[in-house]
Tab-separated table of C-alpha atoms and ligand atoms in Angstrom:
chain	number	residue	atom	x	y	z
A	1	UNK	CA	-72.112	-62.835	24.650
A	2	UNK	CA	-74.762	-63.104	21.525
A	3	UNK	CA	-74.383	-66.346	21.791
A	4	UNK	CA	-77.032	-67.169	24.642
A	5	UNK	CA	-79.729	-64.977	22.917
A	6	UNK	CA	-82.180	-66.388	21.326
A	7	UNK	CA	-79.882	-69.397	20.269
A	8	UNK	CA	-82.383	-71.664	19.300
A	9	UNK	CA	-79.285	-73.974	17.595
A	10	UNK	CA	-78.047	-74.278	20.512
A	11	UNK	CA	-80.741	-75.787	22.417
A	12	UNK	CA	-81.451	-78.191	19.174
A	13	UNK	CA	-77.651	-79.114	20.191
A	14	UNK	CA	-78.004	-80.093	23.404
A	15	UNK	CA	-80.941	-81.703	22.705
A	16	UNK	CA	-79.366	-83.904	20.481
A	17	UNK	CA	-76.060	-84.096	23.296
A	18	UNK	CA	-78.711	-85.893	25.638
A	19	UNK	CA	-80.734	-88.013	23.899
A	20	UNK	CA	-78.218	-90.975	24.839
A	21	UNK	CA	-79.450	-92.672	27.882
A	22	UNK	CA	-77.430	-96.049	28.549
A	23	UNK	CA	-79.552	-96.845	31.967
A	24	UNK	CA	-83.147	-95.529	30.942
A	25	UNK	CA	-85.315	-97.611	29.077
A	26	UNK	CA	-83.381	-98.918	24.947
A	27	UNK	CA	-80.161	-95.623	25.504
A	28	UNK	CA	-82.834	-93.056	24.121
A	29	UNK	CA	-84.684	-90.358	26.545
A	30	UNK	CA	-86.214	-89.926	22.431
A	31	UNK	CA	-88.635	-91.277	22.044
A	32	UNK	CA	-89.772	-90.114	25.870
A	33	UNK	CA	-88.958	-86.595	23.915
A	34	UNK	CA	-91.021	-87.134	20.541
A	35	UNK	CA	-94.575	-88.333	22.645
A	36	UNK	CA	-93.484	-85.388	25.548
A	37	UNK	CA	-94.130	-82.844	23.058
A	38	UNK	CA	-97.008	-84.742	21.064
A	39	UNK	CA	-99.079	-84.546	24.640
A	40	UNK	CA	-98.470	-81.572	25.099
A	41	UNK	CA	-100.174	-79.885	21.555
A	42	UNK	CA	-102.177	-83.049	21.444
A	43	UNK	CA	-104.719	-81.552	23.525
A	44	UNK	CA	-106.171	-78.917	21.267
A	45	UNK	CA	-110.028	-78.469	21.472
A	46	UNK	CA	-110.525	-76.243	17.400
A	47	UNK	CA	-114.047	-75.161	18.343
A	48	UNK	CA	-113.266	-73.625	21.634
A	49	UNK	CA	-109.816	-72.776	20.692
A	50	UNK	CA	-108.001	-74.636	24.496
A	51	UNK	CA	-105.545	-76.814	24.834
A	52	UNK	CA	-102.482	-76.908	22.477
A	53	UNK	CA	-99.090	-76.779	22.937
A	54	UNK	CA	-98.999	-73.117	24.724
A	55	UNK	CA	-98.500	-72.510	27.987
A	56	UNK	CA	-96.829	-76.025	28.983
A	57	UNK	CA	-99.664	-76.989	31.133
A	58	UNK	CA	-98.244	-79.800	31.454
A	59	UNK	CA	-95.860	-78.882	33.923
A	60	UNK	CA	-99.346	-78.624	36.573
A	61	UNK	CA	-100.825	-81.074	38.257
A	62	UNK	CA	-104.174	-80.561	36.511
A	63	UNK	CA	-102.682	-81.562	33.286
A	64	UNK	CA	-99.475	-83.124	34.676
A	65	UNK	CA	-101.039	-85.238	36.784
A	66	UNK	CA	-103.280	-87.287	34.147
A	67	UNK	CA	-102.939	-90.351	33.833
A	68	UNK	CA	-102.220	-89.865	30.391
A	69	UNK	CA	-99.494	-88.317	31.178
A	70	UNK	CA	-97.796	-90.911	33.064
A	71	UNK	CA	-93.982	-90.867	32.556
A	72	UNK	CA	-93.672	-88.323	30.858
A	73	UNK	CA	-92.492	-86.699	33.552
A	74	UNK	CA	-88.945	-88.444	31.990
A	75	UNK	CA	-88.941	-86.288	29.630
A	76	UNK	CA	-89.040	-83.167	30.974
A	77	UNK	CA	-85.874	-84.042	33.426
A	78	UNK	CA	-84.017	-85.182	30.586
A	79	UNK	CA	-84.420	-81.371	29.107
A	80	UNK	CA	-84.157	-79.521	33.076
A	81	UNK	CA	-80.456	-78.853	31.662
A	82	UNK	CA	-81.474	-77.667	28.458
A	83	UNK	CA	-83.823	-75.111	29.832
A	84	UNK	CA	-80.894	-73.907	33.350
A	85	UNK	CA	-78.448	-73.376	30.308
A	86	UNK	CA	-80.555	-71.262	28.141
A	87	UNK	CA	-83.499	-70.423	30.579
A	88	UNK	CA	-85.039	-67.840	28.181
A	89	UNK	CA	-86.467	-70.240	26.071
A	90	UNK	CA	-90.274	-70.986	27.548
A	91	UNK	CA	-91.490	-74.738	28.305
A	92	UNK	CA	-93.823	-74.932	25.728
A	93	UNK	CA	-90.097	-73.849	22.457
A	94	UNK	CA	-88.354	-76.293	24.927
A	95	UNK	CA	-90.799	-79.600	24.479
A	96	UNK	CA	-92.514	-79.111	20.954
A	97	UNK	CA	-88.143	-78.756	19.519
A	98	UNK	CA	-87.785	-81.438	21.658
A	99	UNK	CA	-89.768	-83.584	19.716
A	100	UNK	CA	-88.734	-82.663	16.625
A	101	UNK	CA	-84.881	-82.696	16.855
A	102	UNK	CA	-85.542	-86.012	17.978
A	103	UNK	CA	-86.835	-87.015	15.292
A	104	UNK	CA	-84.591	-86.039	13.604
A	105	UNK	CA	-82.125	-87.136	15.652
A	106	UNK	CA	-83.206	-91.247	15.195
A	107	UNK	CA	-83.349	-91.203	11.455
A	108	UNK	CA	-86.587	-89.026	11.295
A	109	UNK	CA	-87.821	-86.101	8.840
A	110	UNK	CA	-87.162	-82.546	9.738
A	111	UNK	CA	-89.657	-81.193	10.389
A	112	UNK	CA	-90.856	-76.838	10.505
A	113	UNK	CA	-91.124	-75.503	14.335
A	114	UNK	CA	-90.858	-72.276	15.025
A	115	UNK	CA	-90.915	-70.545	18.759
A	116	UNK	CA	-92.250	-67.362	20.452
A	117	UNK	CA	-94.802	-69.805	22.673
A	118	UNK	CA	-95.503	-68.785	25.944
A	119	UNK	CA	-95.477	-70.655	29.688
A	120	UNK	CA	-98.666	-68.434	30.730
A	121	UNK	CA	-101.466	-70.508	31.777
A	122	UNK	CA	-104.638	-69.221	31.667
A	123	UNK	CA	-107.522	-71.147	34.059
A	124	UNK	CA	-110.042	-70.559	32.133
A	125	UNK	CA	-109.107	-71.859	29.510
A	126	UNK	CA	-107.365	-74.935	31.207
A	127	UNK	CA	-108.292	-78.253	29.026
A	128	UNK	CA	-110.238	-81.075	30.820
A	129	UNK	CA	-108.842	-84.959	31.242
A	130	UNK	CA	-109.655	-87.301	28.523
A	131	UNK	CA	-108.944	-85.362	25.323
A	132	UNK	CA	-105.870	-87.786	24.279
A	133	UNK	CA	-106.661	-90.886	23.273
A	134	UNK	CA	-107.378	-94.307	25.111
A	135	UNK	CA	-105.552	-97.573	23.188
A	136	UNK	CA	-108.135	-99.426	24.615
A	137	UNK	CA	-111.242	-97.780	21.848
A	138	UNK	CA	-111.209	-98.138	18.369
A	139	UNK	CA	-112.000	-96.443	15.666
A	140	UNK	CA	-115.133	-94.338	16.313
A	141	UNK	CA	-112.848	-92.301	19.227
A	142	UNK	CA	-109.901	-92.337	17.176
A	143	UNK	CA	-111.868	-90.070	14.907
A	144	UNK	CA	-113.737	-88.592	17.674
A	145	UNK	CA	-110.536	-87.082	19.341
A	146	UNK	CA	-108.499	-86.047	15.417
A	147	UNK	CA	-110.993	-84.528	14.678
A	148	UNK	CA	-111.699	-82.566	17.112
A	149	UNK	CA	-107.801	-81.322	16.734
A	150	UNK	CA	-108.450	-80.371	12.595
A	151	UNK	CA	-106.861	-84.076	11.099
A	152	UNK	CA	-108.478	-85.578	8.975
A	153	UNK	CA	-108.400	-89.859	8.030
A	154	UNK	CA	-104.970	-90.211	6.701
A	155	UNK	CA	-103.028	-87.773	9.662
A	156	UNK	CA	-104.651	-90.256	12.332
A	157	UNK	CA	-102.411	-93.178	10.203
A	158	UNK	CA	-99.745	-90.623	9.582
A	159	UNK	CA	-99.510	-89.481	12.514
A	160	UNK	CA	-99.137	-92.703	14.093
A	161	UNK	CA	-96.279	-94.295	12.904
A	162	UNK	CA	-95.064	-92.624	15.835
A	163	UNK	CA	-94.643	-96.160	17.010
A	164	UNK	CA	-91.947	-96.939	14.886
A	165	UNK	CA	-90.618	-95.498	18.083
A	166	UNK	CA	-90.057	-96.454	22.333
A	167	UNK	CA	-92.164	-98.697	23.653
A	168	UNK	CA	-95.158	-99.498	26.491
A	169	UNK	CA	-94.418	-99.140	29.714
A	170	UNK	CA	-97.042	-101.143	31.918
A	171	UNK	CA	-96.086	-98.308	35.548
A	172	UNK	CA	-97.925	-96.213	32.640
A	173	UNK	CA	-99.733	-96.851	30.706
A	174	UNK	CA	-100.723	-100.826	31.180
A	175	UNK	CA	-100.151	-101.698	28.520
A	176	UNK	CA	-96.312	-103.738	27.911
A	177	UNK	CA	-93.583	-104.008	24.698
A	178	UNK	CA	-92.048	-101.722	21.899
A	179	UNK	CA	-94.426	-101.779	18.018
A	180	UNK	CA	-90.610	-102.875	16.442
A	181	UNK	CA	-87.149	-104.565	16.942
A	182	UNK	CA	-85.793	-101.521	16.786
A	183	UNK	CA	-87.991	-98.349	18.652
A	184	UNK	CA	-84.715	-95.810	18.426
A	185	UNK	CA	-84.981	-95.608	14.799
A	186	UNK	CA	-88.179	-93.404	12.938
A	187	UNK	CA	-89.207	-95.733	9.769
A	188	UNK	CA	-92.393	-97.216	7.872
A	189	UNK	CA	-91.940	-101.054	10.372
A	190	UNK	CA	-94.655	-99.669	12.526
A	191	UNK	CA	-96.818	-100.444	8.866
A	192	UNK	CA	-94.788	-103.230	7.530
A	193	UNK	CA	-95.622	-105.232	10.825
A	194	UNK	CA	-98.579	-104.314	10.682
A	195	UNK	CA	-100.121	-106.001	7.877
A	196	UNK	CA	-97.522	-108.587	7.282
A	197	UNK	CA	-97.480	-110.505	10.859
A	198	UNK	CA	-100.760	-112.103	12.134
A	199	UNK	CA	-101.294	-110.438	15.637
A	200	UNK	CA	-102.673	-112.486	18.462
A	201	UNK	CA	-105.035	-110.172	21.197
A	202	UNK	CA	-103.340	-110.919	24.830
A	203	UNK	CA	-104.368	-110.848	27.767
A	204	UNK	CA	-101.722	-108.886	30.314
A	205	UNK	CA	-101.806	-110.153	33.496
A	206	UNK	CA	-103.484	-106.467	35.151
A	207	UNK	CA	-106.700	-107.300	32.823
A	208	UNK	CA	-105.597	-105.542	29.795
A	209	UNK	CA	-106.250	-105.964	26.157
A	210	UNK	CA	-103.128	-105.412	23.782
A	211	UNK	CA	-101.688	-107.607	20.741
A	212	UNK	CA	-98.609	-109.672	20.451
A	213	UNK	CA	-96.399	-111.545	18.096
A	214	UNK	CA	-93.136	-113.111	18.991
A	215	UNK	CA	-90.734	-112.483	16.307
A	216	UNK	CA	-88.287	-115.010	16.674
A	217	UNK	CA	-84.690	-112.873	15.418
A	218	UNK	CA	-85.358	-110.529	17.861
A	219	UNK	CA	-86.354	-113.756	20.180
A	220	UNK	CA	-88.070	-110.768	21.251
A	221	UNK	CA	-92.694	-110.321	21.528
A	222	UNK	CA	-93.453	-107.544	19.775
A	223	UNK	CA	-96.794	-104.969	20.244
A	224	UNK	CA	-99.869	-103.218	19.052
A	225	UNK	CA	-102.080	-101.467	20.720
A	226	UNK	CA	-106.421	-101.282	19.816
A	227	UNK	CA	-106.245	-98.593	18.440
A	228	UNK	CA	-102.980	-99.358	16.117
A	229	UNK	CA	-103.881	-102.062	14.580
A	230	UNK	CA	-107.447	-100.125	14.421
A	231	UNK	CA	-105.970	-98.530	11.897
A	232	UNK	CA	-106.363	-102.018	9.726
A	233	UNK	CA	-110.237	-102.094	9.804
A	234	UNK	CA	-111.229	-99.254	8.768
A	235	UNK	CA	-112.042	-99.137	5.904
A	236	UNK	CA	-110.944	-95.891	5.352
A	237	UNK	CA	-107.980	-95.845	7.773
A	238	UNK	CA	-105.815	-99.441	5.766
A	239	UNK	CA	-105.369	-97.520	2.546
A	240	UNK	CA	-102.715	-94.832	4.146
A	241	UNK	CA	-101.369	-98.383	6.465
A	242	UNK	CA	-100.920	-99.795	2.988
A	243	UNK	CA	-99.405	-96.399	0.809
A	244	UNK	CA	-96.779	-95.942	4.103
A	245	UNK	CA	-95.764	-99.532	4.640
A	246	UNK	CA	-94.085	-99.481	0.783
A	247	UNK	CA	-93.421	-96.146	1.036
A	248	UNK	CA	-91.239	-94.740	3.335
A	249	UNK	CA	-90.686	-91.462	2.255
A	250	UNK	CA	-94.376	-90.397	2.252
A	251	UNK	CA	-94.705	-91.681	5.214
A	252	UNK	CA	-91.433	-89.313	6.762
A	253	UNK	CA	-92.871	-86.513	3.990
A	254	UNK	CA	-96.292	-86.467	5.398
A	255	UNK	CA	-95.302	-87.030	8.363
A	256	UNK	CA	-93.132	-83.753	8.788
A	257	UNK	CA	-96.043	-82.304	7.290
A	258	UNK	CA	-99.021	-83.420	9.682
A	259	UNK	CA	-96.479	-83.568	12.872
A	260	UNK	CA	-95.059	-80.436	12.073
A	261	UNK	CA	-99.515	-79.083	11.990
A	262	UNK	CA	-99.002	-80.483	15.673
A	263	UNK	CA	-97.181	-78.329	16.308
A	264	UNK	CA	-98.647	-75.589	16.106
A	265	UNK	CA	-102.652	-76.160	17.250
A	266	UNK	CA	-104.171	-73.148	18.700
A	267	UNK	CA	-101.347	-70.580	17.877
A	268	UNK	CA	-102.135	-68.122	15.666
A	269	UNK	CA	-99.015	-66.166	13.786
A	270	UNK	CA	-98.325	-62.572	12.604
A	271	UNK	CA	-96.355	-61.934	9.281
A	272	UNK	CA	-93.475	-62.466	10.074
A	273	UNK	CA	-94.302	-65.773	11.994
A	274	UNK	CA	-94.652	-63.535	15.628
A	275	UNK	CA	-97.383	-65.813	17.657
A	276	UNK	CA	-99.682	-63.281	18.016
A	277	UNK	CA	-102.455	-64.746	20.788
A	278	UNK	CA	-100.241	-64.533	23.591
A	279	UNK	CA	-103.443	-62.259	24.872
A	280	UNK	CA	-105.511	-64.595	25.480
A	281	UNK	CA	-103.177	-66.360	27.400
A	282	UNK	CA	-102.771	-63.132	30.670
A	283	UNK	CA	-103.678	-65.548	33.370
A	284	UNK	CA	-101.016	-65.780	35.206
A	285	UNK	CA	-98.936	-68.403	35.959
A	286	UNK	CA	-100.775	-71.329	37.767
A	287	UNK	CA	-99.041	-72.736	40.756
B	301	HEM	C1	-96.303	-94.625	23.951
B	301	HEM	C2	-100.974	-94.502	23.005
B	301	HEM	C3	-101.050	-91.840	18.835
B	301	HEM	C4	-96.265	-90.959	20.170
B	301	HEM	C5	-97.600	-94.731	23.903
B	301	HEM	C6	-98.477	-95.711	24.324
B	301	HEM	C7	-99.829	-95.900	24.646
B	301	HEM	C8	-99.985	-94.780	23.137
B	301	HEM	C9	-100.600	-96.821	25.403
B	301	HEM	C10	-97.662	-96.332	25.465
B	301	HEM	C11	-97.494	-95.672	27.270
B	301	HEM	C12	-96.530	-95.618	28.028
B	301	HEM	O1	-96.683	-96.735	28.812
B	301	HEM	O2	-95.953	-95.607	28.710
B	301	HEM	C13	-101.147	-93.831	22.097
B	301	HEM	C14	-102.948	-93.604	21.043
B	301	HEM	C15	-102.926	-93.011	19.920
B	301	HEM	C16	-101.601	-92.186	20.216
B	301	HEM	C17	-103.676	-94.768	21.711
B	301	HEM	C18	-103.272	-92.137	19.405
B	301	HEM	C19	-104.259	-92.639	18.394
B	301	HEM	C20	-99.684	-91.142	19.518
B	301	HEM	C21	-98.702	-89.806	18.403
B	301	HEM	C22	-98.188	-89.223	19.092
B	301	HEM	C23	-97.019	-90.478	19.682
B	301	HEM	C24	-99.917	-88.769	18.272
B	301	HEM	C25	-96.753	-88.934	18.394
B	301	HEM	C26	-97.040	-88.212	16.367
B	301	HEM	C27	-95.037	-92.061	20.968
B	301	HEM	C28	-94.405	-92.266	21.304
B	301	HEM	C29	-94.667	-93.287	22.156
B	301	HEM	C30	-95.838	-93.703	22.764
B	301	HEM	C31	-93.438	-91.894	21.029
B	301	HEM	C32	-93.057	-93.826	23.420
B	301	HEM	C33	-93.232	-93.958	24.636
B	301	HEM	C34	-91.802	-93.688	24.735
B	301	HEM	O3	-90.856	-94.414	24.973
B	301	HEM	O4	-92.071	-93.631	26.482
B	301	HEM	N1	-98.588	-94.047	23.006
B	301	HEM	N2	-101.302	-93.133	21.459
B	301	HEM	N3	-98.302	-91.396	19.773
B	301	HEM	N4	-96.195	-92.741	21.946
B	301	HEM	FE1	-98.602	-92.971	21.304
């Protein structure tokens, strides 16, 4: 029975084996798992030390019902069998590990990951809505959101490279379509397309404005969000888009580091890697 005790390799294998989902989106649960991991952590506010992946607050309406998190219930449902088979793992560890493992399985870099998050939620520390980015806005907004978490301009660009994966769903965010032709394979194509293609504005039937380019080879319309293209109209962001478009290894290395940092926001560890700031989370479970 020793394999049932804190066997994270077993959890990783279980995550890897559920990624293939022929009936779902582009045939993979991977992209929406990456988004779940990111949204669980991306509520962090460094100045008040609130939010972040600890607590897995998205299980509850206050955070899970945030319109910014629409669609992420699919990711949580995909992971339920893994939780059932490994009941000792916390949701906050499971969600972050799922993002990390999905990226690796989709051809991305190895990302350092440590366990120890708790599922305690302190009501007084619940992150207010509005902490996740709004794709309809621009550079000032991106900076306000990501500086709040403690990231710099280069890190904002590197993190945005996750949009090599997955797609937008009109019934979730209002935006529609994928950024690249092969959205279940991690790469730097997103940065290349951003620079090399002529993006034209398109207003969807629901009134949402995005940018599109018709790819003749794939016979598919690809898309960019306003916040994606904001990266090439900015003097400080653009050089990093150019670096990552031409240097895939550099992008993979930088992405691995910043995604690892994102997963650790708000978590303090002792010398042995144990989480030491669980005391301030003893508010109990919110129901
Ligand atoms: C999807 C916005 C940053 C990973 C999306 C969607 C939007 C969005 C509107 C479509 C959601 C849907 O309709 O299903 C933004 C904005 C960002 C940002 C404004 C600010 C820079 C990030 C970061 C990551 C990430 C930092 C991870 C490191 C993803 C992934 C998807 C996605 C993997 C695809 C999800 C799927 O296929 O279901 N994002 N995002 N995004 N985002 Fe972001």
